[in-house]
C-alpha positions as a Markdown table, in Angstrom:
| # | Residue | x | y | z |
|---|---|---|---|---|
| 1 | Met | 55.6 | 146.2 | 258.6 |
| 2 | Gln | 53.3 | 143.6 | 257.0 |
| 3 | Lys | 52.2 | 140.6 | 259.0 |
| 4 | Ile | 51.5 | 137.3 | 257.3 |
| 5 | Ile | 48.4 | 135.2 | 258.2 |
| 6 | Leu | 48.2 | 131.6 | 257.1 |
| 7 | Phe | 44.7 | 130.1 | 257.1 |
| 8 | Asp | 42.9 | 127.0 | 256.0 |
| 9 | Gly | 41.8 | 127.8 | 252.5 |
| 10 | Ala | 39.2 | 125.1 | 252.4 |
| 11 | Cys | 37.4 | 126.2 | 255.6 |
| 12 | Asn | 34.3 | 128.5 | 255.3 |
| 13 | Phe | 34.9 | 129.8 | 258.8 |
| 14 | Cys | 38.5 | 130.6 | 258.1 |
| 15 | Asp | 37.5 | 132.4 | 254.9 |
| 16 | Ser | 35.0 | 134.5 | 256.8 |
| 17 | Ile | 37.7 | 135.4 | 259.4 |
| 18 | Val | 40.0 | 136.5 | 256.6 |
| 19 | Arg | 37.2 | 138.7 | 255.1 |
| 20 | Phe | 36.5 | 140.1 | 258.7 |
| 21 | Ile | 40.2 | 141.0 | 259.1 |
| 22 | Ile | 40.5 | 142.6 | 255.7 |
| 23 | Asn | 37.4 | 144.8 | 256.4 |
| 24 | Arg | 39.0 | 146.0 | 259.7 |
| 25 | Asp | 42.6 | 146.4 | 258.4 |
| 26 | Pro | 42.4 | 149.5 | 256.2 |
| 27 | Lys | 46.2 | 150.1 | 256.4 |
| 28 | Gly | 46.7 | 146.6 | 254.8 |
| 29 | Ile | 49.3 | 145.5 | 257.4 |
| 30 | Phe | 48.0 | 141.9 | 257.1 |
| 31 | Val | 48.7 | 139.8 | 254.0 |
| 32 | Phe | 47.3 | 136.3 | 253.6 |
| 33 | Ala | 48.2 | 132.9 | 252.2 |
| 34 | Ser | 46.4 | 129.6 | 252.6 |
| 35 | Leu | 48.1 | 126.8 | 254.5 |
| 36 | Gln | 47.6 | 124.6 | 251.3 |
| 37 | Ser | 49.4 | 127.1 | 249.0 |
| 38 | Asp | 53.0 | 126.7 | 247.9 |
| 39 | Ile | 54.0 | 129.8 | 249.9 |
| 40 | Gly | 52.0 | 128.6 | 252.9 |
| 41 | Lys | 53.8 | 125.2 | 252.8 |
| 42 | Glu | 57.2 | 127.0 | 252.5 |
| 43 | Leu | 56.5 | 129.2 | 255.5 |
| 44 | Leu | 55.3 | 126.3 | 257.6 |
| 45 | Asn | 58.6 | 124.5 | 256.7 |
| 46 | Ala | 60.7 | 127.6 | 257.4 |
| 47 | Tyr | 59.1 | 128.0 | 260.9 |
| 48 | Lys | 59.3 | 124.2 | 261.6 |
| 49 | Leu | 55.5 | 123.9 | 261.9 |
| 50 | Pro | 53.8 | 120.6 | 261.0 |
| 51 | Lys | 52.3 | 120.5 | 257.5 |
| 52 | Asn | 49.0 | 119.4 | 258.9 |
| 53 | Ile | 48.7 | 122.1 | 261.5 |
| 54 | Asn | 45.2 | 122.7 | 262.8 |
| 55 | Ser | 45.7 | 126.4 | 263.5 |
| 56 | Phe | 45.6 | 129.9 | 262.2 |
| 57 | Val | 49.2 | 131.1 | 262.0 |
| 58 | Leu | 50.5 | 134.7 | 262.3 |
| 59 | Ile | 54.0 | 135.6 | 261.3 |
| 60 | Lys | 55.3 | 138.9 | 262.4 |
| 61 | Asp | 58.8 | 140.3 | 263.1 |
| 62 | Asn | 60.2 | 136.9 | 262.0 |
| 63 | Arg | 58.3 | 135.1 | 264.8 |
| 64 | Cys | 55.5 | 132.6 | 264.4 |
| 65 | Tyr | 52.4 | 132.6 | 266.6 |
| 66 | Ile | 49.6 | 130.0 | 266.5 |
| 67 | Lys | 46.2 | 129.3 | 268.0 |
| 68 | Ser | 44.7 | 131.8 | 270.4 |
| 69 | Thr | 47.8 | 133.9 | 270.7 |
| 70 | Ala | 47.9 | 134.5 | 266.9 |
| 71 | Ala | 44.2 | 135.4 | 266.9 |
| 72 | Leu | 44.5 | 137.9 | 269.8 |
| 73 | Leu | 47.6 | 139.5 | 268.3 |
| 74 | Val | 45.7 | 140.1 | 265.1 |
| 75 | Cys | 42.8 | 141.7 | 267.1 |
| 76 | Lys | 45.3 | 144.2 | 268.5 |
| 77 | Asn | 45.8 | 145.6 | 265.0 |
| 78 | Leu | 42.2 | 145.9 | 263.9 |
| 79 | Ile | 40.1 | 149.0 | 263.9 |
| 80 | Gly | 37.3 | 149.4 | 266.3 |
| 81 | Ala | 36.5 | 147.8 | 269.6 |
| 82 | Trp | 38.1 | 144.5 | 268.4 |
| 83 | Lys | 41.4 | 145.8 | 269.9 |
| 84 | Ile | 39.9 | 145.1 | 273.4 |
| 85 | Leu | 40.1 | 141.3 | 272.7 |
| 86 | Tyr | 43.9 | 141.6 | 272.8 |
| 87 | Met | 43.6 | 141.9 | 276.6 |
| 88 | Leu | 42.5 | 138.3 | 276.7 |
| 89 | Leu | 46.2 | 137.4 | 276.5 |
| 90 | Ile | 46.2 | 137.6 | 280.3 |
| 91 | Val | 44.0 | 134.5 | 280.3 |
| 92 | Pro | 46.3 | 131.5 | 280.8 |
| 93 | Lys | 47.4 | 130.1 | 277.4 |
| 94 | Pro | 46.3 | 126.5 | 278.1 |
| 95 | Phe | 42.7 | 127.6 | 278.7 |
| 96 | Arg | 42.7 | 129.9 | 275.6 |
| 97 | Asp | 44.1 | 127.2 | 273.4 |
| 98 | Tyr | 41.7 | 124.6 | 274.7 |
| 99 | Leu | 38.8 | 126.8 | 273.6 |
| 100 | Tyr | 40.5 | 127.5 | 270.3 |
| 101 | Thr | 41.1 | 123.8 | 269.7 |
| 102 | Ile | 37.4 | 123.0 | 270.2 |
| 103 | Ile | 36.5 | 125.5 | 267.5 |
| 104 | Ala | 39.3 | 124.4 | 265.2 |
| 105 | Asn | 38.4 | 120.7 | 265.5 |
| 106 | Asn | 34.8 | 121.3 | 264.7 |
| 107 | Arg | 35.1 | 124.1 | 262.1 |
| 108 | Tyr | 34.2 | 121.9 | 259.1 |
| 109 | Lys | 31.3 | 120.3 | 260.9 |
| 110 | Trp | 29.9 | 123.6 | 262.1 |
| 111 | Phe | 30.7 | 125.9 | 259.1 |
| 112 | Gly | 31.4 | 123.6 | 256.2 |
| 113 | Lys | 34.2 | 123.2 | 253.7 |
| 114 | Lys | 34.7 | 124.8 | 250.3 |
| 115 | Glu | 35.0 | 122.7 | 247.2 |
| 116 | Ile | 36.3 | 125.6 | 245.0 |
| 117 | Cys | 38.1 | 128.8 | 245.8 |
| 118 | Glu | 36.6 | 132.2 | 245.0 |
| 119 | Ile | 38.5 | 134.7 | 243.0 |
| 120 | Pro | 38.8 | 137.9 | 245.1 |
| 121 | Ser | 38.5 | 141.3 | 243.6 |
| 122 | Pro | 41.7 | 143.0 | 242.3 |
| 123 | Glu | 42.0 | 145.2 | 245.4 |
| 124 | Ile | 41.7 | 142.3 | 247.8 |
| 125 | Arg | 43.8 | 140.0 | 245.6 |
| 126 | Lys | 46.9 | 142.1 | 246.2 |
| 127 | Arg | 46.6 | 141.2 | 249.9 |
| 128 | Phe | 47.3 | 137.5 | 249.2 |
| 129 | Leu | 50.7 | 136.0 | 248.7 |
């Protein structure tokens, strides 16, 4: 079953994370949409999330996950040693999300923001909603 990842399409760091996931997801279980896209906005609305959410979002099995929980659940499905990060779910959520929020709040300052979107290759383009 495919899992949907919503990400900030203007964020360089988020774009790098999407590429990272694609390269470690050879089965193609993750599909992507930017938070700013029409489908992204529809999904945010369907799951009653704020339109200005400052988080990576994972939708799987008709449930929505955000922040560190979403990121760690994604790690569980990646090839290689990245699966080990899934075990960090045992760390209390407030602490995990605190660290996540520091990165999320500074991502434009640290990694920059895109002015234009790249056009992905045809094989990668099919992974986007």
